[in-house]
XYZ file of C-alpha atoms in Angstrom:
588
model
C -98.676 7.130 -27.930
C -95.972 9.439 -27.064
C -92.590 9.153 -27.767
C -91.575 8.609 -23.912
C -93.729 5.295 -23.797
C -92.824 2.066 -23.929
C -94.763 -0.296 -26.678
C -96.399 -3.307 -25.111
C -94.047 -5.428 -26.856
C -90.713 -4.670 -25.866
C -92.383 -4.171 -22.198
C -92.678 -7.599 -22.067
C -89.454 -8.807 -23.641
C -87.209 -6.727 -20.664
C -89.658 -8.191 -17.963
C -88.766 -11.734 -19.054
C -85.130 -11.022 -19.461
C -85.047 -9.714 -15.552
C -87.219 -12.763 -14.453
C -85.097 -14.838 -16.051
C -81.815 -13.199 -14.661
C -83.466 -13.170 -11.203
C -84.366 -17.252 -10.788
C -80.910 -18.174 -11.394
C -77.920 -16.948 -9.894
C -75.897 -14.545 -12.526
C -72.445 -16.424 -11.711
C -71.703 -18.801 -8.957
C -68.333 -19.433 -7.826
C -66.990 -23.151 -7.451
C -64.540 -24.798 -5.324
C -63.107 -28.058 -6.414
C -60.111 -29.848 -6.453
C -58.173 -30.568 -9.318
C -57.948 -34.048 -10.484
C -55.480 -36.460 -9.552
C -52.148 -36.904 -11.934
C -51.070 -40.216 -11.320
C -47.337 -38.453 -12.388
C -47.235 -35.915 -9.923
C -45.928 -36.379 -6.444
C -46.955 -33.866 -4.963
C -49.244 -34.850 -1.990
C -49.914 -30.650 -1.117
C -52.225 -29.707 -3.950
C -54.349 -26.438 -3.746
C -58.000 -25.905 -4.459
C -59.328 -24.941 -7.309
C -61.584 -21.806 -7.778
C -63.640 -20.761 -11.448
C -66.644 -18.924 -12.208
C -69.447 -20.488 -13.645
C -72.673 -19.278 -15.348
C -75.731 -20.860 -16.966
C -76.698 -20.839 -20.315
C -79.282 -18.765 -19.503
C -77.353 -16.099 -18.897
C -74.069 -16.585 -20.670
C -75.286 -14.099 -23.319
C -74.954 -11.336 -20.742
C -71.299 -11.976 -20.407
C -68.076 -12.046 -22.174
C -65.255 -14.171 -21.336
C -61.743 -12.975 -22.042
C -58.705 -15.650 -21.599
C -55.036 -15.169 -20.851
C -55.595 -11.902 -19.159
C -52.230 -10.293 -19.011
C -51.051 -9.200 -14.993
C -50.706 -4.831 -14.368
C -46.865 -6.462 -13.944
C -46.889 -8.086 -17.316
C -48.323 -5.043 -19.156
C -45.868 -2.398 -17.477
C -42.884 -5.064 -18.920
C -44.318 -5.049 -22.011
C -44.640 -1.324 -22.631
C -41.127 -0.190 -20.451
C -39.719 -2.906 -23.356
C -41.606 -1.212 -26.504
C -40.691 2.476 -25.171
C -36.739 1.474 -24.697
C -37.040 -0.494 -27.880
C -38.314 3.253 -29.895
C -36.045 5.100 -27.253
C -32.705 2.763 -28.621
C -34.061 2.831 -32.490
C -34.320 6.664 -32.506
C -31.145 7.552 -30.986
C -29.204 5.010 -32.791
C -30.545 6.600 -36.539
C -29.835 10.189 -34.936
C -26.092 8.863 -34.512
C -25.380 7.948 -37.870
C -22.425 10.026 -39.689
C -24.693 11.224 -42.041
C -26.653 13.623 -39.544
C -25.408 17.301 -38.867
C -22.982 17.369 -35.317
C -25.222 19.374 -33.438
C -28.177 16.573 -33.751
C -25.216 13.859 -32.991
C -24.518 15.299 -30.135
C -27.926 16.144 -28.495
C -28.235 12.614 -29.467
C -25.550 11.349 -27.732
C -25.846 13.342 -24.534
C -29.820 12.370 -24.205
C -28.764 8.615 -24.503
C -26.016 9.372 -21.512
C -29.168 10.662 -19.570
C -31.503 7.577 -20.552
C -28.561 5.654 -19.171
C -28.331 6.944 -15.444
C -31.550 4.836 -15.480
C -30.146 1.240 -13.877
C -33.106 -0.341 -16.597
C -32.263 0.973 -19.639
C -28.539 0.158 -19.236
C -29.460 -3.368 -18.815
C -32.074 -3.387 -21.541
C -29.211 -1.771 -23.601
C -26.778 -4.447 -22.378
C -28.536 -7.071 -22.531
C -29.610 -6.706 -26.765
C -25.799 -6.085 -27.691
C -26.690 -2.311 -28.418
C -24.006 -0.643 -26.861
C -21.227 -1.499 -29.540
C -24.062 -0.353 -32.237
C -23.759 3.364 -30.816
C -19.699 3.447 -30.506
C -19.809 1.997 -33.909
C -21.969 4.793 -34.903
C -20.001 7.426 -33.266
C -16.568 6.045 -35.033
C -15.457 9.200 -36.110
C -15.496 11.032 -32.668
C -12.233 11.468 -32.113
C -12.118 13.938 -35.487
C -14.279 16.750 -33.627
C -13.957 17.574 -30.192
C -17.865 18.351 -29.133
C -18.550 14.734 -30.963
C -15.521 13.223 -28.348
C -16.693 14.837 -25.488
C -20.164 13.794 -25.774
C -18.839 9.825 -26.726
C -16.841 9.948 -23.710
C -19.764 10.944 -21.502
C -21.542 8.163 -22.734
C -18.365 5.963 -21.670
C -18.375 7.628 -18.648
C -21.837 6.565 -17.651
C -21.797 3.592 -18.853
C -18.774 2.936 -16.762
C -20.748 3.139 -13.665
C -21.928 -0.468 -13.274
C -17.988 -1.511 -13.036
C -18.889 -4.181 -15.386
C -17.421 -4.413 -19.561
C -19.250 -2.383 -21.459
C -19.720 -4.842 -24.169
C -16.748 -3.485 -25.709
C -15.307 -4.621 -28.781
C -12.181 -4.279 -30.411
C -13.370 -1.230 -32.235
C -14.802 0.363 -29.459
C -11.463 0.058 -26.993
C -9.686 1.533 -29.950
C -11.886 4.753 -29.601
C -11.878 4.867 -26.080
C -8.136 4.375 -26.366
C -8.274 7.394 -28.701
C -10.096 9.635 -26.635
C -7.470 9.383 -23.904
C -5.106 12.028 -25.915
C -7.705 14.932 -25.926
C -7.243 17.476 -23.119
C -10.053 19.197 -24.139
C -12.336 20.919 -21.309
C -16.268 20.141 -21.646
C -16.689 23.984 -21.311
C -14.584 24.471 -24.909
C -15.277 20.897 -26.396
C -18.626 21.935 -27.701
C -17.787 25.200 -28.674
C -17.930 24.421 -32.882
C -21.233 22.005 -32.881
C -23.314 23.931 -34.181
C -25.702 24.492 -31.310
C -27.554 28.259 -30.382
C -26.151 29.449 -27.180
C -28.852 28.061 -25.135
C -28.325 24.430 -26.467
C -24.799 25.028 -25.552
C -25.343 26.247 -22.263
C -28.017 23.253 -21.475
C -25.838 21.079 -22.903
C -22.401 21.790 -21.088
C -24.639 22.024 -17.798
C -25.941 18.344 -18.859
C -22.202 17.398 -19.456
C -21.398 18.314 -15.063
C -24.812 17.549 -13.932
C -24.817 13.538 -15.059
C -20.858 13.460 -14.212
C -21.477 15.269 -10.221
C -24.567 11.909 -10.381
C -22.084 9.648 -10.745
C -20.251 11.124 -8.064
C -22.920 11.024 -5.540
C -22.676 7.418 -6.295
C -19.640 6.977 -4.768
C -17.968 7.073 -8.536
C -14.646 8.912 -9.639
C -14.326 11.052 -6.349
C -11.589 12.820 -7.406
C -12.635 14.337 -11.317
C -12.665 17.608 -11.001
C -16.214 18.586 -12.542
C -14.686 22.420 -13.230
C -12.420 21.024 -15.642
C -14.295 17.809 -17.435
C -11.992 16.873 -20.386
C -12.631 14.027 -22.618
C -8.967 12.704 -21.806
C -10.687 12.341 -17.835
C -13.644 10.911 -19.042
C -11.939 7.971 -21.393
C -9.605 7.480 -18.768
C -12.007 7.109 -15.978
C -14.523 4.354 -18.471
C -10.906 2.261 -18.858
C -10.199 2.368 -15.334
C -13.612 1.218 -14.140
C -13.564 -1.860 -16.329
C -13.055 -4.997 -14.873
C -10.684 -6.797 -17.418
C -11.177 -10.301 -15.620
C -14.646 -9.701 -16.322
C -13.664 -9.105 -20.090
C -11.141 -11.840 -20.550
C -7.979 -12.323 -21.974
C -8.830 -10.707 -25.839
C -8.892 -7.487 -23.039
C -5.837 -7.950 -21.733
C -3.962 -8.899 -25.576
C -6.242 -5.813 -27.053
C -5.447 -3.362 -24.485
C -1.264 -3.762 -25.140
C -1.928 -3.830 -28.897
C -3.780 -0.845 -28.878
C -1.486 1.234 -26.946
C -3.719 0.952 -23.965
C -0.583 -0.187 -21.505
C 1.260 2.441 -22.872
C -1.240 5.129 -21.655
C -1.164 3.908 -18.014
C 2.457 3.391 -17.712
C 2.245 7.013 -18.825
C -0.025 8.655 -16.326
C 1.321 6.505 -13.498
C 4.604 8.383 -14.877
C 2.954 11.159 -14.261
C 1.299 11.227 -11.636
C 4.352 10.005 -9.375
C 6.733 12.773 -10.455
C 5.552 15.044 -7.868
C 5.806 12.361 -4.867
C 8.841 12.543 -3.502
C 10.799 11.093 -0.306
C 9.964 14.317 1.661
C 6.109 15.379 1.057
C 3.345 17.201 1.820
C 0.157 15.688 1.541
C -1.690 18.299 -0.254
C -5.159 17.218 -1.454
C -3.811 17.835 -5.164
C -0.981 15.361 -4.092
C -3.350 13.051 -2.556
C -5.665 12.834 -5.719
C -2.408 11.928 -7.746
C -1.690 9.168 -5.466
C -5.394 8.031 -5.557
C -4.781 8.009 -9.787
C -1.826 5.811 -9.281
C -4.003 3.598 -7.044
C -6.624 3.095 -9.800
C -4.483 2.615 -12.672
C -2.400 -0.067 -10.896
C -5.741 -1.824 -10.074
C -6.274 -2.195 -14.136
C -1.569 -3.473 -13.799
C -2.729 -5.709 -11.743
C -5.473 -7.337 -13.569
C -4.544 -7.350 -16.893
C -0.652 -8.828 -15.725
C -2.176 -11.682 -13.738
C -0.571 -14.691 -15.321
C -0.297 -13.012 -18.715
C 3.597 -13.494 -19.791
C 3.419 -10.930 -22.759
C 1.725 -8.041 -20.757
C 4.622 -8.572 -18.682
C 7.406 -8.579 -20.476
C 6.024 -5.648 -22.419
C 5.949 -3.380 -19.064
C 9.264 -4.524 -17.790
C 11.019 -3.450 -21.248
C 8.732 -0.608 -21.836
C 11.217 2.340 -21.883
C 14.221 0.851 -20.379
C 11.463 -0.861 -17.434
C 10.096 2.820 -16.320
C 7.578 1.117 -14.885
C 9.600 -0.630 -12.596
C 11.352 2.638 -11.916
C 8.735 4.366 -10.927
C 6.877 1.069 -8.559
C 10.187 0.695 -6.837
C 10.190 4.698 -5.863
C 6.675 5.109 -4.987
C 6.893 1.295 -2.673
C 9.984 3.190 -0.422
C 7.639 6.074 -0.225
C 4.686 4.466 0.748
C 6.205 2.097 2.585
C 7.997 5.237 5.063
C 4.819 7.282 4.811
C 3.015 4.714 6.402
C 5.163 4.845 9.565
C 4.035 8.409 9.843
C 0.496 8.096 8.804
C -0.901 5.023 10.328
C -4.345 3.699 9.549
C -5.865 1.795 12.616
C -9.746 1.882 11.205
C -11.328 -0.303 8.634
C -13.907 2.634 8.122
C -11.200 5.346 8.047
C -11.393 6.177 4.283
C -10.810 9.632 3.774
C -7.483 10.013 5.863
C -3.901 10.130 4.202
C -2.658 7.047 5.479
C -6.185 4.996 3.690
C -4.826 6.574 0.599
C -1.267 5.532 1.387
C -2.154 2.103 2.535
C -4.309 1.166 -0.495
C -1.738 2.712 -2.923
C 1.099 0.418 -1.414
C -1.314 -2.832 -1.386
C -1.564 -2.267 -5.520
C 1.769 -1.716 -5.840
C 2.656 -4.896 -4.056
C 0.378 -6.824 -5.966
C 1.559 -5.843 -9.722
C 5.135 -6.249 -8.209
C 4.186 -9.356 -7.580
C 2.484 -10.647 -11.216
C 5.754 -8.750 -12.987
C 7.803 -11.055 -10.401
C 5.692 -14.242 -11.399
C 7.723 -16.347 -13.537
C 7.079 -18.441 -16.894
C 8.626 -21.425 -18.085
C 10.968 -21.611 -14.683
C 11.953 -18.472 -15.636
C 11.165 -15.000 -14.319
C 12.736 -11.639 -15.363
C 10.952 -9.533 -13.547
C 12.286 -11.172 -10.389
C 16.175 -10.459 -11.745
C 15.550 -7.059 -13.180
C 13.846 -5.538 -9.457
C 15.623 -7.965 -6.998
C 18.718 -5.862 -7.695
C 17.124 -2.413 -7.100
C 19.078 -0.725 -4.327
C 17.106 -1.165 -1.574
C 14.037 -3.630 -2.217
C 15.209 -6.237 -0.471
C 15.078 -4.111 2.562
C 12.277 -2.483 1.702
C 9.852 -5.678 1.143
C 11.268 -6.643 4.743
C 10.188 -3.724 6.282
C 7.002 -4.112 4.919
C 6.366 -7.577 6.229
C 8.080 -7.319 9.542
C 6.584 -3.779 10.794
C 4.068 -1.727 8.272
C 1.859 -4.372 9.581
C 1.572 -2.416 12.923
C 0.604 0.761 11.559
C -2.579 -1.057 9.139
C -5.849 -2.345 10.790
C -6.071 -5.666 12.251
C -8.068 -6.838 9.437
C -5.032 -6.032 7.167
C -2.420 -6.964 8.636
C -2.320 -10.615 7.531
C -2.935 -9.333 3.730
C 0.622 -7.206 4.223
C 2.667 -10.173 5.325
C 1.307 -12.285 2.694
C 1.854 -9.990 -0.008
C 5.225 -9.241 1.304
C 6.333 -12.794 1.639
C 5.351 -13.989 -1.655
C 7.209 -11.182 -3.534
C 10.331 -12.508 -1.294
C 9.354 -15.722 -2.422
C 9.289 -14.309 -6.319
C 13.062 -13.160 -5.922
C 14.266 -15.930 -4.793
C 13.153 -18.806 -6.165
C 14.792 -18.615 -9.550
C 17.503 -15.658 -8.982
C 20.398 -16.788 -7.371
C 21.940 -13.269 -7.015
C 18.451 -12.084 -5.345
C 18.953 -15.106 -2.493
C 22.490 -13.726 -1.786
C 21.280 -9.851 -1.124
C 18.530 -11.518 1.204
C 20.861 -13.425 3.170
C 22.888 -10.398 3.538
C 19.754 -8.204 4.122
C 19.762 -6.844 7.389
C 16.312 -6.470 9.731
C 14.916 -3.660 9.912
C 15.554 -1.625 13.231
C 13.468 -1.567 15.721
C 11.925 1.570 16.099
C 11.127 1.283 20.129
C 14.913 0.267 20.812
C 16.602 3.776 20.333
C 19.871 2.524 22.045
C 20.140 -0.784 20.189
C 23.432 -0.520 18.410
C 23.623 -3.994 16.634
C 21.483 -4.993 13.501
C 19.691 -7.947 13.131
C 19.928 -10.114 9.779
C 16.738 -10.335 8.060
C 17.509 -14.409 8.002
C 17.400 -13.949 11.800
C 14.112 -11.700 11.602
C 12.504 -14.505 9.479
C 13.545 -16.920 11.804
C 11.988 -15.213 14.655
C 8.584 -14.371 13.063
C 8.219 -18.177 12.034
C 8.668 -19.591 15.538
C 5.933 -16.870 16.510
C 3.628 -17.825 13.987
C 3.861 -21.457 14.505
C 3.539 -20.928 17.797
C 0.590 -19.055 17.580
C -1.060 -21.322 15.481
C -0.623 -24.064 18.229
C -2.374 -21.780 20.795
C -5.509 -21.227 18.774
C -5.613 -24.815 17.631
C -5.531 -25.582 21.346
C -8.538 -23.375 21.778
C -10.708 -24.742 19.107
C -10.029 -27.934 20.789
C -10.922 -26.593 24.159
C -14.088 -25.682 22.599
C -14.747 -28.941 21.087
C -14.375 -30.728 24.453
C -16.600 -28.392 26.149
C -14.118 -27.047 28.224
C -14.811 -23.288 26.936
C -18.598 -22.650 26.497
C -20.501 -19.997 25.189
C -23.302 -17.902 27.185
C -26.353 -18.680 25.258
C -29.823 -17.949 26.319
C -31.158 -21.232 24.895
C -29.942 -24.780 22.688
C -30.465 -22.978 19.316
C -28.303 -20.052 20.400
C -25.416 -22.505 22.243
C -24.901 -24.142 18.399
C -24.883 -21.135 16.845
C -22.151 -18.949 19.074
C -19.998 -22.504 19.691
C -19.769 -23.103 15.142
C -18.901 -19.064 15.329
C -16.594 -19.797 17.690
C -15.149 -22.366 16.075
C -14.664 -20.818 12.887
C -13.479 -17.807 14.063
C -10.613 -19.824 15.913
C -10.174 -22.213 13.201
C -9.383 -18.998 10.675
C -6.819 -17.434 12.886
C -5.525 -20.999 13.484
C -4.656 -20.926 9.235
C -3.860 -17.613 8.856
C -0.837 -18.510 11.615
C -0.220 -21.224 9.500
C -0.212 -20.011 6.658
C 2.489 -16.817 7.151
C 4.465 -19.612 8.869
C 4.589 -21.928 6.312
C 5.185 -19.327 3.518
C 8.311 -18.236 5.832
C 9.351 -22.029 5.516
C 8.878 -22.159 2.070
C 11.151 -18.352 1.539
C 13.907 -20.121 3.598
C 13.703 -23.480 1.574
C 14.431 -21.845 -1.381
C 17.419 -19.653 -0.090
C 18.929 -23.371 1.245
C 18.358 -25.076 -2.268
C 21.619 -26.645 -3.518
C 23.874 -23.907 -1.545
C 25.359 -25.571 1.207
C 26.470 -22.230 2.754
C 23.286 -20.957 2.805
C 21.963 -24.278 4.246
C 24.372 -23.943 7.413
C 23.706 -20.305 7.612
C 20.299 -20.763 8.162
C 21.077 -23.404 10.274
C 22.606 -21.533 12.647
C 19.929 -19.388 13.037
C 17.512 -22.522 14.088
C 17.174 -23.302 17.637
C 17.374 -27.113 17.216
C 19.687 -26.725 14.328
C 17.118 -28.243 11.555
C 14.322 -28.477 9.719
C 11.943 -30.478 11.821
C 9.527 -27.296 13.082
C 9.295 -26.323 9.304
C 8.966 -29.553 7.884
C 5.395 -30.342 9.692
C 4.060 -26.643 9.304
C 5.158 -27.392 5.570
C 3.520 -30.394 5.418
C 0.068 -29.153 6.648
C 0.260 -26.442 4.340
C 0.367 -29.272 1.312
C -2.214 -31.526 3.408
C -4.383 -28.009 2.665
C -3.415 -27.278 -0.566
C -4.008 -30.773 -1.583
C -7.123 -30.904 -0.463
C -8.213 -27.344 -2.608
C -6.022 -28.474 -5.692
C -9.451 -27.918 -7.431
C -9.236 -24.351 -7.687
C -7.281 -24.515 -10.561
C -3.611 -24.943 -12.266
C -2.190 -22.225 -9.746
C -2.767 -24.751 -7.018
C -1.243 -27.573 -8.595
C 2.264 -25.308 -9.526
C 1.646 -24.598 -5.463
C 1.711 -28.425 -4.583
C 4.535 -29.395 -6.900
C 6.569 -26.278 -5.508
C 5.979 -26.897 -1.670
C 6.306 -31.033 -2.157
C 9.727 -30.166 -3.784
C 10.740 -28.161 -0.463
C 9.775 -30.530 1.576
C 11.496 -33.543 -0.141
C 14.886 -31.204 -0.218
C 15.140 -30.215 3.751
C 14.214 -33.808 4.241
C 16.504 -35.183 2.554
C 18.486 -32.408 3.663
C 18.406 -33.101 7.847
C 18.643 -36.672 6.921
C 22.772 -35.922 5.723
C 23.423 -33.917 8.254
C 22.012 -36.506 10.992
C 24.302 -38.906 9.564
C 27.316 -36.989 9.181
């Protein structure tokens, strides 16, 4: 026979194997249910669907369990590459390489982490104090510090902490006193001149990414230093995020100091009389951010306080105090009307004087019954006046949406001066209103007791008007046009709510006017019949029941923590004094 034919034997072995595979079915799928769990209560339960083959022909197959999804392999690998990516770069950080491979190390792990994944794989394993630990000695060579504060800098992005510990603020911290440009900083690393070149390119490249995010608008990517890079990773953190060891590690290190300082800085060149130069408006913009980081890391914390109001004689306060009469004028001339108007000089204005009011307000917060901050700025030349012009008229020249957020503000820092500071509720009483800029031949000024006065009435009454609305609109007397039932419900609770919100914000300014005017009357008699005069029924009646709603409220949200409670006990305290108050005088 010749080699192409098949022996008899083995003929007849592969024609029985086909017959075989032919009278039965190779696999037949079955449908079944599952079988009942007398625990489960769960009347919906799916079918059931397997393969099944007979013995026959089970040799022709192999089954495979526990088959992994396309999903569950491409976790598993993106995990085992970040895991080699992390590992590598980590041993190529260590002080005992050469600079040059440092920093090619350090700049390829800024790249990796543009990628949203790997920063979260990073985060999420504790690895990002491992490579600032590595790179502890960056702040001896420049191209090692400019490449660490890239890394910052991009790890910044997610406006989260950066897993920071206290080592790591410390270096970041350091960082902030090198001026160093990214087009020197890498000068001495040892790399050939095309490294260098790739490398400085890499440097702008990943920090112009960050700004097409939205990120650090105004760094100047011409002149990158590492100063601009460590300060732009502090600013971007979100100390309530970090907690208090934040706030405490941030003074200790010197990291209060260095804001103060640029906010120092920065305002120098404002003045009463300015241009708005682009240059001028970054340096405002500066000022915004760093009071953002004031204004978190002061929030109820009685040592970051004191340290900024003693700071250099209180240069801090200084410098607030200026650039709140600035922005507070400015405004007048560059009004904002637009929630979406960001890019304009009065947005830039408007948020700047927002922050300012808002760390004015935590240095004003007192501890213990007593508050310094409220003593040392209420006599200022000029606040007074100043925080009344903000609430009674920058709120025309701000959006609608904003408005309310400007009184507020404005009335609680009145509220801070007064309500331990005995000389501060003298100046307000003999505060005068600010004029009225439509009344050009108005020769007389108006009190700002009498102002106060005024704008509580309003309020109150305003808050009657659009709780007679949402009443309307519960007795059907006001009805939405609605194409069906579905749609009715839905525009009459929108209504509702929209009505019932302006209805509390009315109520809100108004009772926050009470309480201001409570505390100038407490235990000064003069004051007490001053304001009295000033009343048009001559007491406290009006005030009483918008103050007493406002505890009804506050009573009912006392859960949101020991703020609320200090709230309560403060407001029930008013209200027992001008109680007890109109009670005397109705008997005398």
């Amino acid at each position: 026979a010749t080699p192409t034919q098949t022996r008899p034997e083995e003929a007849l072995t592969v024609n029985t194997l086909e017959e075989e595979f032919e009278e039965a079915e190779a696999l037949t799928r079955v449908t079944s249910y599952p079988e009942p769990d007398a625990d489960s209560m769960d009347a919906d339960v799916g079918l059931v669907t397997s393969i099944k083959c007979t013995k026959k022909v089970k040799g022709f197959y192999t089954v495979v369990r526990n088959v992994k999804k396309a999903y569950q392999i491409q976790e598993s690998g993106e995990f085992q590459e970040f895991n080699d990516d992390v590992e590598y770069i980590l041993d190529a950080l260590q002080d005992n390489n050469p600079i040059g491979t440092r920093c090619l190390s350090a700049i390829s792990l800024a790249s990796k982490c543009m990628v949203p994944a790997f920063r979260m794989h990073v985060r999420a394993h504790g690895t990002v104090a491992k490579f600032f630990r590595a790179l502890h000695d960056a702040t001896k060579d420049q191209s090692l510090g400019m490449c660490t504060a890239t890394v910052m800098f991009v790890l910044s992005q997610d406006q989260l902490n950066m897993d920071l510990d206290r080592d790591c603020l410390e270096l970041m911290l350091n960082l902030l006193e090198s001026d160093i440009s990214h087009t020197s900083a890498l000068d001495d690393c040892g790399l050939s001149d095309v490294q260098l070149l790739k490398t400085r390119q890499k440097v702008r490249q990943l920090c112009a990414d960050i700004q097409a995010k939205g990120h650090a608008k105004h760094l100047n990517l011409d002149n990158i230093t590492v100063g601009h890079l460590a300060m732009e990773a502090l600013l971007s953190l979100t100390s309530r995020r970090a907690g208090e060891w934040f706030k405490e590690e941030l003074r200790q290190l010197g990291g209060l100091e260095h804001i103060v300082q640029t906010i120092d800085d920065c305002s120098k060149v404002i003045d009463y009389q300015v241009e708005w130069c682009p240059p001028m408006l970054d340096k405002l913009r500066k000022v915004d951010r760093c009071l953002r980081v004031l204004e978190n890391v002061t929030l109820q914390n009685e040592e970051n306080n004191m340290y900024l109001l003693t700071y250099r004689d209180g240069v801090i306060v200084d410098t607030l105090i200026r650039l709140f009469k600035v922005c507070d004028s400015e405004l007048t001339r560059y009004p904002v009307f637009s929630m979406a108007d960001k890019e304009s000089v009065g947005f830039v204005i408007k948020e700047c004087l927002i922050a300012i009011l808002k760390v004015l307000i935590n240095l004003t917060h007192d501890f213990n019954n007593k508050s310094f901050g409220s003593a040392m700025m209420g006599g200022r030349q000029g606040v007074v006046e100043a925080t009344l012009h903000v609430l009674l008229q920058t709120p025309e020249h701000v959006p609608d949406e904003q408005k309310f957020d400007i009184i507020v503000l404005a009335l609680i820092l009145l509220i801070n001066f007064v309500e331990h500071s005995d000389t501060n509720r003298r100046l307000l009483i003999e505060a005068n209103a600010p004029s009225d800029p439509d009344a050009l031949f108005e020769l007389t000024q108006t009190s700002g007791v009498s102002a106060l006065v005024r704008l509580f009435y309003q309020q109150e009454e305003l808050a009657r008007t659009e709780e007679r609305k949402t009443d309307a609109i519960l007795d059907g007397e006001q009805k939405p046009q609605a194409s069906s039932q579905e749609e009715f419900y839905e525009e009459t609770v929108a209504m509702l709510l929209q009505k019932a919100g302006r209805n509390m914000e009315h109520t809100l300014v108004a009772a926050y006017i009470a309480l201001l005017l409570g505390y100038l009357v407490m235990d000064n008699k003069e004051f007490e019949l001053f304001i009295r005069k000033h009343l048009p029924s001559g007491n406290f009646i009006v005030m009483l029941a918008v103050l007493q709603k406002f505890f009804n409220f506050m009573t009912l949200t006392s859960a949101a923590g020991s703020g609320s409670s200090r709230g309560i006990k403060a407001t029930e305290m008013v209200i027992k004094y001008l109680s007890e108050s109109d009670k005397t005088e109705q008997q005398t």
